[in-house]
mmCIF file of C-alpha atoms in Angstrom:
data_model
loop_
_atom_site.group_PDB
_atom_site.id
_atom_site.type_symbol
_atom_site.label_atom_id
_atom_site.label_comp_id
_atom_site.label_asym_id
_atom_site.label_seq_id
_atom_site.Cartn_x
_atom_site.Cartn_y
_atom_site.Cartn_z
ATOM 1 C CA UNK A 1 108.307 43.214 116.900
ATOM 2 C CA UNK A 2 108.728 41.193 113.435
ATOM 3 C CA UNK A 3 105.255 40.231 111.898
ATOM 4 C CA UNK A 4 104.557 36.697 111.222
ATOM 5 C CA UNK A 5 104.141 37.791 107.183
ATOM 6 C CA UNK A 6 108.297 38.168 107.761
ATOM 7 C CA UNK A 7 108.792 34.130 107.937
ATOM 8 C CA UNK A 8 107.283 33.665 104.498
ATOM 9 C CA UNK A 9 110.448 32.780 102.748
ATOM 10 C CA UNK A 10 108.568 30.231 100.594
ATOM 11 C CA UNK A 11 106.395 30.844 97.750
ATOM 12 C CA UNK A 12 102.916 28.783 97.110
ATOM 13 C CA UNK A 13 101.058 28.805 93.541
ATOM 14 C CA UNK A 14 97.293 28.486 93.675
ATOM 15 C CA UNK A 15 94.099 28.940 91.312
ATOM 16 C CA UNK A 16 90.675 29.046 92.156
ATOM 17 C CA UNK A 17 88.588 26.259 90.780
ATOM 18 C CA UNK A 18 86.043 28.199 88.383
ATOM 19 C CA UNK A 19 83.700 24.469 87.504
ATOM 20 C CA UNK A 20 84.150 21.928 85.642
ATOM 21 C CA UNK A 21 83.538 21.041 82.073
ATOM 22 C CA UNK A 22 80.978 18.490 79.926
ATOM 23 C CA UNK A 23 83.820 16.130 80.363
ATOM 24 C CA UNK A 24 84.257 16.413 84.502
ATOM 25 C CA UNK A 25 87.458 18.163 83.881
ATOM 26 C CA UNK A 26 87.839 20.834 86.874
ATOM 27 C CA UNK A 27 88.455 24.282 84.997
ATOM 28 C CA UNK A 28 90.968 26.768 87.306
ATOM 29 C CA UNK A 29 91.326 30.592 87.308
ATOM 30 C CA UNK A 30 94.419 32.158 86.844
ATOM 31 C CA UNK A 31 97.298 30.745 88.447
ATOM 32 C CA UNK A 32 98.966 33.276 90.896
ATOM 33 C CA UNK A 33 102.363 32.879 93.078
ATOM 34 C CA UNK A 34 102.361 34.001 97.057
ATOM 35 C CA UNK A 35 104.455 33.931 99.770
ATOM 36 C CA UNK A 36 104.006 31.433 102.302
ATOM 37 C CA UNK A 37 105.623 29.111 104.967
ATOM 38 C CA UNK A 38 105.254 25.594 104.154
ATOM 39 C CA UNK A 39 105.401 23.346 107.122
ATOM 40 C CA UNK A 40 104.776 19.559 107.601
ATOM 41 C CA UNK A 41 102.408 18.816 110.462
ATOM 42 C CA UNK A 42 100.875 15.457 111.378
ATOM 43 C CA UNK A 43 97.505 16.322 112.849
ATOM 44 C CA UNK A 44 93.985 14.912 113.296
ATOM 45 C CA UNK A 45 91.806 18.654 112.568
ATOM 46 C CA UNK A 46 88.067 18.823 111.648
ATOM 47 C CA UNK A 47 86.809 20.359 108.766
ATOM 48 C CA UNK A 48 83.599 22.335 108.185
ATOM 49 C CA UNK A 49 81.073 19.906 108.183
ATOM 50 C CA UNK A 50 82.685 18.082 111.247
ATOM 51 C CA UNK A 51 84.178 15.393 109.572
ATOM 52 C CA UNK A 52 88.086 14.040 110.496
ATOM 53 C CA UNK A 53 91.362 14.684 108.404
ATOM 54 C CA UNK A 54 94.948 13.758 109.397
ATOM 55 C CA UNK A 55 96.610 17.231 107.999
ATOM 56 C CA UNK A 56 99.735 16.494 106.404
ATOM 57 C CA UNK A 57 100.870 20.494 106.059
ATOM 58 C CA UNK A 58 99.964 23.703 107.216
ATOM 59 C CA UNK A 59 100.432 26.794 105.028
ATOM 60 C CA UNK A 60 100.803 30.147 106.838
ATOM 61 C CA UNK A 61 100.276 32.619 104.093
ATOM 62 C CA UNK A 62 99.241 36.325 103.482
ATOM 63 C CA UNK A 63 97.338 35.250 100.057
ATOM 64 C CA UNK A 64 93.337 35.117 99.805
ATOM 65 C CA UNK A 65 92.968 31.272 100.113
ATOM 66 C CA UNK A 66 89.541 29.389 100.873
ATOM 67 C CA UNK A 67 88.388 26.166 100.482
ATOM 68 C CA UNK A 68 87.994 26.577 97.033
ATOM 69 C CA UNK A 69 91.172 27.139 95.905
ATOM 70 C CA UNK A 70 93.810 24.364 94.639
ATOM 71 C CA UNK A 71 97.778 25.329 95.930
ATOM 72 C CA UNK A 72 100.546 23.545 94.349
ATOM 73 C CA UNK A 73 103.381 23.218 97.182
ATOM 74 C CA UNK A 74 107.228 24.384 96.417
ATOM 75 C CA UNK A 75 109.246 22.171 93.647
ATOM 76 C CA UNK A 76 105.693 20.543 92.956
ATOM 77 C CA UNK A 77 104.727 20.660 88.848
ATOM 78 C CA UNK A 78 102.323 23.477 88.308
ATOM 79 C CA UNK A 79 100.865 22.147 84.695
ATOM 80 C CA UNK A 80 99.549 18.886 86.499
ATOM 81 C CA UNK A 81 96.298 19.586 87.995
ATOM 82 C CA UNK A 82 96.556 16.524 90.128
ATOM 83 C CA UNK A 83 99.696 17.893 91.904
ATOM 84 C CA UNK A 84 97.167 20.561 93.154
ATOM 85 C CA UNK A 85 96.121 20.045 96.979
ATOM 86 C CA UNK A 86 92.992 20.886 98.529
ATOM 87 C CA UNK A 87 92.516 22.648 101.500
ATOM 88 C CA UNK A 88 91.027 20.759 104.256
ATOM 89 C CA UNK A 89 90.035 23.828 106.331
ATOM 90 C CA UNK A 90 91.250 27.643 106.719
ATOM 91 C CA UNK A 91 92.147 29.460 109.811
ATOM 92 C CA UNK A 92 92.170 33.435 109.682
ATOM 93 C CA UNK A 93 94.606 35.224 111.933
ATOM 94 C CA UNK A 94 93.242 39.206 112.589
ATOM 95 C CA UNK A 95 94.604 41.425 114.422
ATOM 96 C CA UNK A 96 93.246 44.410 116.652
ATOM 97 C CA UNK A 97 91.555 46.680 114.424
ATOM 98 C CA UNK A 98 90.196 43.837 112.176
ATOM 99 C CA UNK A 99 92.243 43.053 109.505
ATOM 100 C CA UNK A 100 93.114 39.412 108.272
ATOM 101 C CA UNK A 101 96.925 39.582 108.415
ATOM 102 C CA UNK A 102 97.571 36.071 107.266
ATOM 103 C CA UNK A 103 96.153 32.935 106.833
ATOM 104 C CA UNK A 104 96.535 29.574 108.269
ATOM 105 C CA UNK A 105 95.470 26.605 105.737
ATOM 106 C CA UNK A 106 95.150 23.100 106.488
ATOM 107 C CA UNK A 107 96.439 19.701 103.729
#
């Protein structure tokens, strides 16, 4: 049976944000390049604290992504931090013997 980590034909840049600086600036880790599956998807989903967002993608990925993190999309420009989305809320997908095998994040 073909693992859902197969369909990531897509690749997804993303950087942890590390703070900010005395200007407000937000400051980002390295930048690092995973496979993913980029998908549009109009949906209403709730995020941690309860509060309503109308998704406009879900990313199915392998990579370590939490709500801290900023992901760039395919063909989007990398250098311009305001490209960067934020991830409205992150689903974990584990399997039998308790391993994370991929990730399911929420724009």
């Amino acid at each position: 049976m073909a693992s859902p980590v197969d369909t990531f034909r897509q690749s997804i840049t993303y950087a942890v944000l590390t703070g900010r600086d005395a200007y407000g600036k937000p400051t980002l880790g390295p930048q690092v390049t995973a496979r993913a599956r980029v998908q549009p998807s109009r949906r209403l989903i709730r995020d941690a604290n309860g509060h309503e967002h109308l998704s406009a993608h879900v990313v199915y990925t392998d990579a370590p992504l939490t709500l801290q993190h900023r992901v760039w999309l395919p063909g989007e420009d990398m250098a311009n931090f305001n490209r960067a989305r934020c991830p409205v809320a992150v689903d974990e997908s584990v399997d039998g013997s308790g391993v994370v095998r991929f990730r399911k994040v929420w724009f």
